[in-house]
């Protein structure tokens, strides 16, 4: 599986969510990069978020965001080692 620009944009949006609080959502403004606006819409269509412009993570979305953020943490730690 290759990482398409669309998948990378979705991963970037998932990485923005604060997982320390389920009460904190995300708002992708219309002035954001078009790739992130489109990524937010796709995440909504995949039922990972509850709004097409971000909103809150669904249960599945929270699992996905946790995995994305874990992978990024591991890779960043490997770069500094």
PDB file of N, CA and C in Angstrom:
ATOM      1  N   UNK A   1       0.850  -1.179   0.000  1.00  0.00           N
ATOM      2  CA  UNK A   1       0.000   0.000   0.000  1.00  0.00           C
ATOM      3  C   UNK A   1       0.890   1.234   0.000  1.00  0.00           C
ATOM      4  N   UNK A   2       0.639   2.106  -0.951  1.00  0.00           N
ATOM      5  CA  UNK A   2       1.411   3.341  -1.000  1.00  0.00           C
ATOM      6  C   UNK A   2       0.626   4.464  -0.334  1.00  0.00           C
ATOM      7  N   UNK A   3       1.356   5.444   0.128  1.00  0.00           N
ATOM      8  CA  UNK A   3       0.732   6.600   0.771  1.00  0.00           C
ATOM      9  C   UNK A   3       0.476   7.665  -0.292  1.00  0.00           C
ATOM     10  N   UNK A   4      -0.771   7.801  -0.667  1.00  0.00           N
ATOM     11  CA  UNK A   4      -1.153   8.821  -1.639  1.00  0.00           C
ATOM     12  C   UNK A   4      -1.182  10.188  -0.952  1.00  0.00           C
ATOM     13  N   UNK A   5      -1.134  11.261  -1.718  1.00  0.00           N
ATOM     14  CA  UNK A   5      -1.251  12.592  -1.104  1.00  0.00           C
ATOM     15  C   UNK A   5      -2.544  12.748  -0.302  1.00  0.00           C
ATOM     16  N   UNK A   6      -3.616  12.105  -0.757  1.00  0.00           N
ATOM     17  CA  UNK A   6      -4.892  12.185  -0.044  1.00  0.00           C
ATOM     18  C   UNK A   6      -4.804  11.502   1.320  1.00  0.00           C
ATOM     19  N   UNK A   7      -4.186  10.315   1.357  1.00  0.00           N
ATOM     20  CA  UNK A   7      -4.024   9.612   2.634  1.00  0.00           C
ATOM     21  C   UNK A   7      -3.124  10.389   3.585  1.00  0.00           C
ATOM     22  N   UNK A   8      -2.059  10.967   3.054  1.00  0.00           N
ATOM     23  CA  UNK A   8      -1.154  11.758   3.894  1.00  0.00           C
ATOM     24  C   UNK A   8      -1.907  12.937   4.504  1.00  0.00           C
ATOM     25  N   UNK A   9      -2.740  13.596   3.720  1.00  0.00           N
ATOM     26  CA  UNK A   9      -3.522  14.727   4.242  1.00  0.00           C
ATOM     27  C   UNK A   9      -4.481  14.264   5.335  1.00  0.00           C
ATOM     28  N   UNK A  10      -5.095  13.102   5.159  1.00  0.00           N
ATOM     29  CA  UNK A  10      -5.993  12.571   6.188  1.00  0.00           C
ATOM     30  C   UNK A  10      -5.214  12.247   7.460  1.00  0.00           C
ATOM     31  N   UNK A  11      -4.040  11.671   7.311  1.00  0.00           N
ATOM     32  CA  UNK A  11      -3.202  11.377   8.476  1.00  0.00           C
ATOM     33  C   UNK A  11      -2.811  12.666   9.187  1.00  0.00           C
ATOM     34  N   UNK A  12      -2.492  13.700   8.415  1.00  0.00           N
ATOM     35  CA  UNK A  12      -2.124  14.988   9.011  1.00  0.00           C
ATOM     36  C   UNK A  12      -3.281  15.561   9.827  1.00  0.00           C
ATOM     37  N   UNK A  13      -4.491  15.463   9.305  1.00  0.00           N
ATOM     38  CA  UNK A  13      -5.651  15.979  10.044  1.00  0.00           C
ATOM     39  C   UNK A  13      -5.871  15.155  11.308  1.00  0.00           C
ATOM     40  N   UNK A  14      -5.799  13.839  11.210  1.00  0.00           N
ATOM     41  CA  UNK A  14      -5.975  12.996  12.402  1.00  0.00           C
ATOM     42  C   UNK A  14      -4.918  13.307  13.461  1.00  0.00           C
ATOM     43  N   UNK A  15      -3.722  13.667  13.026  1.00  0.00           N
ATOM     44  CA  UNK A  15      -2.645  13.977  13.970  1.00  0.00           C
ATOM     45  C   UNK A  15      -2.899  15.282  14.724  1.00  0.00           C
ATOM     46  N   UNK A  16      -3.794  16.118  14.228  1.00  0.00           N
ATOM     47  CA  UNK A  16      -4.084  17.401  14.879  1.00  0.00           C
ATOM     48  C   UNK A  16      -5.000  17.275  16.091  1.00  0.00           C
ATOM     49  N   UNK A  17      -5.736  16.180  16.186  1.00  0.00           N
ATOM     50  CA  UNK A  17      -6.694  16.035  17.280  1.00  0.00           C
ATOM     51  C   UNK A  17      -5.977  15.855  18.613  1.00  0.00           C
ATOM     52  N   UNK A  18      -6.489  16.544  19.638  1.00  0.00           N
ATOM     53  CA  UNK A  18      -5.983  16.397  21.000  1.00  0.00           C
ATOM     54  C   UNK A  18      -6.691  15.199  21.626  1.00  0.00           C
ATOM     55  N   UNK A  19      -5.954  14.135  21.859  1.00  0.00           N
ATOM     56  CA  UNK A  19      -6.548  12.913  22.397  1.00  0.00           C
ATOM     57  C   UNK A  19      -6.653  12.928  23.915  1.00  0.00           C
ATOM     58  N   UNK A  20      -6.160  13.977  24.550  1.00  0.00           N
ATOM     59  CA  UNK A  20      -6.252  14.073  26.005  1.00  0.00           C
ATOM     60  C   UNK A  20      -7.666  14.419  26.462  1.00  0.00           C
ATOM     61  N   UNK A  21      -8.497  14.894  25.532  1.00  0.00           N
ATOM     62  CA  UNK A  21      -9.864  15.283  25.889  1.00  0.00           C
ATOM     63  C   UNK A  21     -10.828  14.881  24.780  1.00  0.00           C
ATOM     64  N   UNK A  22     -11.883  14.192  25.163  1.00  0.00           N
ATOM     65  CA  UNK A  22     -12.914  13.851  24.177  1.00  0.00           C
ATOM     66  C   UNK A  22     -13.869  15.023  23.964  1.00  0.00           C
ATOM     67  N   UNK A  23     -13.704  16.076  24.759  1.00  0.00           N
ATOM     68  CA  UNK A  23     -14.551  17.261  24.659  1.00  0.00           C
ATOM     69  C   UNK A  23     -13.959  18.319  23.733  1.00  0.00           C
ATOM     70  N   UNK A  24     -12.801  18.039  23.162  1.00  0.00           N
ATOM     71  CA  UNK A  24     -12.135  19.011  22.298  1.00  0.00           C
ATOM     72  C   UNK A  24     -12.145  18.500  20.865  1.00  0.00           C
ATOM     73  N   UNK A  25     -12.788  19.264  19.991  1.00  0.00           N
ATOM     74  CA  UNK A  25     -12.859  18.891  18.587  1.00  0.00           C
ATOM     75  C   UNK A  25     -11.872  19.690  17.760  1.00  0.00           C
ATOM     76  N   UNK A  26     -12.120  19.691  16.479  1.00  0.00           N
ATOM     77  CA  UNK A  26     -11.236  20.359  15.533  1.00  0.00           C
ATOM     78  C   UNK A  26     -12.101  21.065  14.496  1.00  0.00           C
ATOM     79  N   UNK A  27     -11.715  22.267  14.111  1.00  0.00           N
ATOM     80  CA  UNK A  27     -12.441  23.016  13.083  1.00  0.00           C
ATOM     81  C   UNK A  27     -11.468  23.329  11.958  1.00  0.00           C
ATOM     82  N   UNK A  28     -11.764  22.804  10.771  1.00  0.00           N
ATOM     83  CA  UNK A  28     -10.968  23.117   9.589  1.00  0.00           C
ATOM     84  C   UNK A  28     -11.676  24.277   8.888  1.00  0.00           C
ATOM     85  N   UNK A  29     -11.081  25.445   8.939  1.00  0.00           N
ATOM     86  CA  UNK A  29     -11.693  26.640   8.361  1.00  0.00           C
ATOM     87  C   UNK A  29     -11.564  26.633   6.840  1.00  0.00           C
ATOM     88  N   UNK A  30     -12.420  27.387   6.193  1.00  0.00           N
ATOM     89  CA  UNK A  30     -12.396  27.469   4.728  1.00  0.00           C
ATOM     90  C   UNK A  30     -11.126  28.133   4.209  1.00  0.00           C
ATOM     91  N   UNK A  31     -10.370  28.772   5.101  1.00  0.00           N
ATOM     92  CA  UNK A  31      -9.105  29.385   4.697  1.00  0.00           C
ATOM     93  C   UNK A  31      -7.941  28.408   4.832  1.00  0.00           C
ATOM     94  N   UNK A  32      -8.218  27.195   5.302  1.00  0.00           N
ATOM     95  CA  UNK A  32      -7.166  26.176   5.436  1.00  0.00           C
ATOM     96  C   UNK A  32      -6.739  25.705   4.048  1.00  0.00           C
ATOM     97  N   UNK A  33      -5.647  24.975   4.016  1.00  0.00           N
ATOM     98  CA  UNK A  33      -5.169  24.414   2.752  1.00  0.00           C
ATOM     99  C   UNK A  33      -6.258  23.524   2.149  1.00  0.00           C
ATOM    100  N   UNK A  34      -6.484  23.638   0.853  1.00  0.00           N
ATOM    101  CA  UNK A  34      -7.517  22.816   0.208  1.00  0.00           C
ATOM    102  C   UNK A  34      -7.358  21.317   0.479  1.00  0.00           C
ATOM    103  N   UNK A  35      -6.122  20.851   0.579  1.00  0.00           N
ATOM    104  CA  UNK A  35      -5.924  19.417   0.836  1.00  0.00           C
ATOM    105  C   UNK A  35      -6.467  19.020   2.206  1.00  0.00           C
ATOM    106  N   UNK A  36      -6.385  19.931   3.184  1.00  0.00           N
ATOM    107  CA  UNK A  36      -6.893  19.622   4.520  1.00  0.00           C
ATOM    108  C   UNK A  36      -8.419  19.749   4.586  1.00  0.00           C
ATOM    109  N   UNK A  37      -8.973  20.677   3.837  1.00  0.00           N
ATOM    110  CA  UNK A  37     -10.433  20.791   3.761  1.00  0.00           C
ATOM    111  C   UNK A  37     -11.009  19.512   3.161  1.00  0.00           C
ATOM    112  N   UNK A  38     -10.406  19.054   2.069  1.00  0.00           N
ATOM    113  CA  UNK A  38     -10.873  17.825   1.416  1.00  0.00           C
ATOM    114  C   UNK A  38     -10.655  16.613   2.313  1.00  0.00           C
ATOM    115  N   UNK A  39      -9.538  16.589   3.035  1.00  0.00           N
ATOM    116  CA  UNK A  39      -9.254  15.468   3.939  1.00  0.00           C
ATOM    117  C   UNK A  39     -10.288  15.402   5.054  1.00  0.00           C
ATOM    118  N   UNK A  40     -10.659  16.547   5.596  1.00  0.00           N
ATOM    119  CA  UNK A  40     -11.673  16.571   6.660  1.00  0.00           C
ATOM    120  C   UNK A  40     -13.002  16.027   6.140  1.00  0.00           C
ATOM    121  N   UNK A  41     -13.355  16.385   4.922  1.00  0.00           N
ATOM    122  CA  UNK A  41     -14.595  15.874   4.317  1.00  0.00           C
ATOM    123  C   UNK A  41     -14.527  14.350   4.160  1.00  0.00           C
ATOM    124  N   UNK A  42     -13.389  13.841   3.697  1.00  0.00           N
ATOM    125  CA  UNK A  42     -13.244  12.385   3.527  1.00  0.00           C
ATOM    126  C   UNK A  42     -13.300  11.660   4.861  1.00  0.00           C
ATOM    127  N   UNK A  43     -12.705  12.233   5.900  1.00  0.00           N
ATOM    128  CA  UNK A  43     -12.759  11.604   7.225  1.00  0.00           C
ATOM    129  C   UNK A  43     -14.198  11.537   7.719  1.00  0.00           C
ATOM    130  N   UNK A  44     -14.974  12.568   7.432  1.00  0.00           N
ATOM    131  CA  UNK A  44     -16.396  12.567   7.786  1.00  0.00           C
ATOM    132  C   UNK A  44     -17.137  11.476   7.008  1.00  0.00           C
ATOM    133  N   UNK A  45     -16.862  11.370   5.717  1.00  0.00           N
ATOM    134  CA  UNK A  45     -17.511  10.354   4.883  1.00  0.00           C
ATOM    135  C   UNK A  45     -17.154   8.938   5.335  1.00  0.00           C
ATOM    136  N   UNK A  46     -15.961   8.784   5.896  1.00  0.00           N
ATOM    137  CA  UNK A  46     -15.518   7.475   6.405  1.00  0.00           C
ATOM    138  C   UNK A  46     -15.986   7.234   7.840  1.00  0.00           C
ATOM    139  N   UNK A  47     -16.772   8.183   8.363  1.00  0.00           N
ATOM    140  CA  UNK A  47     -17.336   8.122   9.713  1.00  0.00           C
ATOM    141  C   UNK A  47     -16.269   8.122  10.815  1.00  0.00           C
ATOM    142  N   UNK A  48     -15.184   8.860  10.560  1.00  0.00           N
ATOM    143  CA  UNK A  48     -14.149   9.027  11.578  1.00  0.00           C
ATOM    144  C   UNK A  48     -14.364  10.306  12.380  1.00  0.00           C
ATOM    145  N   UNK A  49     -15.104  11.260  11.799  1.00  0.00           N
ATOM    146  CA  UNK A  49     -15.472  12.486  12.503  1.00  0.00           C
ATOM    147  C   UNK A  49     -16.973  12.706  12.350  1.00  0.00           C
ATOM    148  N   UNK A  50     -17.511  13.595  13.187  1.00  0.00           N
ATOM    149  CA  UNK A  50     -18.965  13.810  13.144  1.00  0.00           C
ATOM    150  C   UNK A  50     -19.387  15.035  12.335  1.00  0.00           C
ATOM    151  N   UNK A  51     -18.420  15.759  11.771  1.00  0.00           N
ATOM    152  CA  UNK A  51     -18.729  16.942  10.960  1.00  0.00           C
ATOM    153  C   UNK A  51     -17.808  16.964   9.737  1.00  0.00           C
ATOM    154  N   UNK A  52     -18.287  17.480   8.612  1.00  0.00           N
ATOM    155  CA  UNK A  52     -17.443  17.518   7.412  1.00  0.00           C
ATOM    156  C   UNK A  52     -16.270  18.494   7.502  1.00  0.00           C
ATOM    157  N   UNK A  53     -16.293  19.387   8.481  1.00  0.00           N
ATOM    158  CA  UNK A  53     -15.177  20.326   8.658  1.00  0.00           C
ATOM    159  C   UNK A  53     -14.385  20.025   9.930  1.00  0.00           C
ATOM    160  N   UNK A  54     -14.408  18.780  10.348  1.00  0.00           N
ATOM    161  CA  UNK A  54     -13.670  18.379  11.554  1.00  0.00           C
ATOM    162  C   UNK A  54     -14.610  17.864  12.608  1.00  0.00           C
ATOM    163  N   UNK A  55     -14.961  18.732  13.530  1.00  0.00           N
ATOM    164  CA  UNK A  55     -15.857  18.312  14.608  1.00  0.00           C
ATOM    165  C   UNK A  55     -15.149  17.426  15.613  1.00  0.00           C
ATOM    166  N   UNK A  56     -15.883  16.443  16.100  1.00  0.00           N
ATOM    167  CA  UNK A  56     -15.350  15.516  17.097  1.00  0.00           C
ATOM    168  C   UNK A  56     -15.066  14.170  16.449  1.00  0.00           C
ATOM    169  N   UNK A  57     -14.135  13.449  17.027  1.00  0.00           N
ATOM    170  CA  UNK A  57     -13.839  12.101  16.556  1.00  0.00           C
ATOM    171  C   UNK A  57     -14.955  11.148  16.969  1.00  0.00           C
ATOM    172  N   UNK A  58     -15.293  10.241  16.085  1.00  0.00           N
ATOM    173  CA  UNK A  58     -16.175   9.140  16.458  1.00  0.00           C
ATOM    174  C   UNK A  58     -15.319   8.112  17.201  1.00  0.00           C
ATOM    175  N   UNK A  59     -15.928   7.055  17.670  1.00  0.00           N
ATOM    176  CA  UNK A  59     -15.165   6.001  18.344  1.00  0.00           C
ATOM    177  C   UNK A  59     -14.100   5.431  17.406  1.00  0.00           C
ATOM    178  N   UNK A  60     -14.491   5.147  16.175  1.00  0.00           N
ATOM    179  CA  UNK A  60     -13.537   4.636  15.186  1.00  0.00           C
ATOM    180  C   UNK A  60     -12.472   5.681  14.876  1.00  0.00           C
ATOM    181  N   UNK A  61     -12.884   6.934  14.781  1.00  0.00           N
ATOM    182  CA  UNK A  61     -11.943   8.014  14.517  1.00  0.00           C
ATOM    183  C   UNK A  61     -10.926   8.175  15.629  1.00  0.00           C
ATOM    184  N   UNK A  62     -11.382   8.022  16.858  1.00  0.00           N
ATOM    185  CA  UNK A  62     -10.460   8.111  17.997  1.00  0.00           C
ATOM    186  C   UNK A  62      -9.422   6.996  17.927  1.00  0.00           C
ATOM    187  N   UNK A  63      -9.862   5.788  17.602  1.00  0.00           N
ATOM    188  CA  UNK A  63      -8.917   4.676  17.442  1.00  0.00           C
ATOM    189  C   UNK A  63      -7.905   4.985  16.344  1.00  0.00           C
ATOM    190  N   UNK A  64      -8.386   5.504  15.220  1.00  0.00           N
ATOM    191  CA  UNK A  64      -7.502   5.831  14.103  1.00  0.00           C
ATOM    192  C   UNK A  64      -6.508   6.923  14.497  1.00  0.00           C
ATOM    193  N   UNK A  65      -6.994   7.975  15.152  1.00  0.00           N
ATOM    194  CA  UNK A  65      -6.123   9.079  15.560  1.00  0.00           C
ATOM    195  C   UNK A  65      -5.073   8.606  16.564  1.00  0.00           C
ATOM    196  N   UNK A  66      -5.463   7.737  17.486  1.00  0.00           N
ATOM    197  CA  UNK A  66      -4.502   7.199  18.453  1.00  0.00           C
ATOM    198  C   UNK A  66      -3.405   6.429  17.735  1.00  0.00           C
ATOM    199  N   UNK A  67      -3.791   5.620  16.763  1.00  0.00           N
ATOM    200  CA  UNK A  67      -2.797   4.845  16.021  1.00  0.00           C
ATOM    201  C   UNK A  67      -1.874   5.744  15.212  1.00  0.00           C
ATOM    202  N   UNK A  68      -2.430   6.745  14.555  1.00  0.00           N
ATOM    203  CA  UNK A  68      -1.618   7.687  13.781  1.00  0.00           C
ATOM    204  C   UNK A  68      -0.629   8.394  14.692  1.00  0.00           C
ATOM    205  N   UNK A  69      -1.113   8.889  15.821  1.00  0.00           N
ATOM    206  CA  UNK A  69      -0.240   9.634  16.719  1.00  0.00           C
ATOM    207  C   UNK A  69       0.809   8.736  17.357  1.00  0.00           C
ATOM    208  N   UNK A  70       0.471   7.481  17.607  1.00  0.00           N
ATOM    209  CA  UNK A  70       1.453   6.532  18.141  1.00  0.00           C
ATOM    210  C   UNK A  70       2.557   6.285  17.124  1.00  0.00           C
ATOM    211  N   UNK A  71       2.183   6.054  15.878  1.00  0.00           N
ATOM    212  CA  UNK A  71       3.180   5.828  14.826  1.00  0.00           C
ATOM    213  C   UNK A  71       4.087   7.044  14.688  1.00  0.00           C
ATOM    214  N   UNK A  72       3.515   8.234  14.682  1.00  0.00           N
ATOM    215  CA  UNK A  72       4.331   9.443  14.559  1.00  0.00           C
ATOM    216  C   UNK A  72       5.291   9.593  15.732  1.00  0.00           C
ATOM    217  N   UNK A  73       4.828   9.271  16.931  1.00  0.00           N
ATOM    218  CA  UNK A  73       5.696   9.335  18.110  1.00  0.00           C
ATOM    219  C   UNK A  73       6.855   8.356  17.976  1.00  0.00           C
ATOM    220  N   UNK A  74       6.565   7.137  17.560  1.00  0.00           N
ATOM    221  CA  UNK A  74       7.611   6.124  17.391  1.00  0.00           C
ATOM    222  C   UNK A  74       8.621   6.573  16.344  1.00  0.00           C
ATOM    223  N   UNK A  75       8.144   7.058  15.214  1.00  0.00           N
ATOM    224  CA  UNK A  75       9.047   7.474  14.144  1.00  0.00           C
ATOM    225  C   UNK A  75       9.887   8.677  14.549  1.00  0.00           C
ATOM    226  N   UNK A  76       9.303   9.611  15.281  1.00  0.00           N
ATOM    227  CA  UNK A  76      10.070  10.769  15.742  1.00  0.00           C
ATOM    228  C   UNK A  76      11.141  10.353  16.731  1.00  0.00           C
ATOM    229  N   UNK A  77      10.823   9.398  17.609  1.00  0.00           N
ATOM    230  CA  UNK A  77      11.812   8.911  18.572  1.00  0.00           C
ATOM    231  C   UNK A  77      12.952   8.209  17.857  1.00  0.00           C
ATOM    232  N   UNK A  78      12.658   7.479  16.794  1.00  0.00           N
ATOM    233  CA  UNK A  78      13.685   6.781  16.031  1.00  0.00           C
ATOM    234  C   UNK A  78      14.610   7.768  15.326  1.00  0.00           C
ATOM    235  N   UNK A  79      14.077   8.899  14.886  1.00  0.00           N
ATOM    236  CA  UNK A  79      14.885   9.902  14.206  1.00  0.00           C
ATOM    237  C   UNK A  79      15.878  10.553  15.151  1.00  0.00           C
ATOM    238  N   UNK A  80      15.495  10.718  16.412  1.00  0.00           N
ATOM    239  CA  UNK A  80      16.372  11.389  17.365  1.00  0.00           C
ATOM    240  C   UNK A  80      17.369  10.435  18.001  1.00  0.00           C
ATOM    241  N   UNK A  81      17.175   9.141  17.825  1.00  0.00           N
ATOM    242  CA  UNK A  81      18.070   8.150  18.448  1.00  0.00           C
ATOM    243  C   UNK A  81      19.379   8.042  17.705  1.00  0.00           C
TER     244      UNK A  81
END
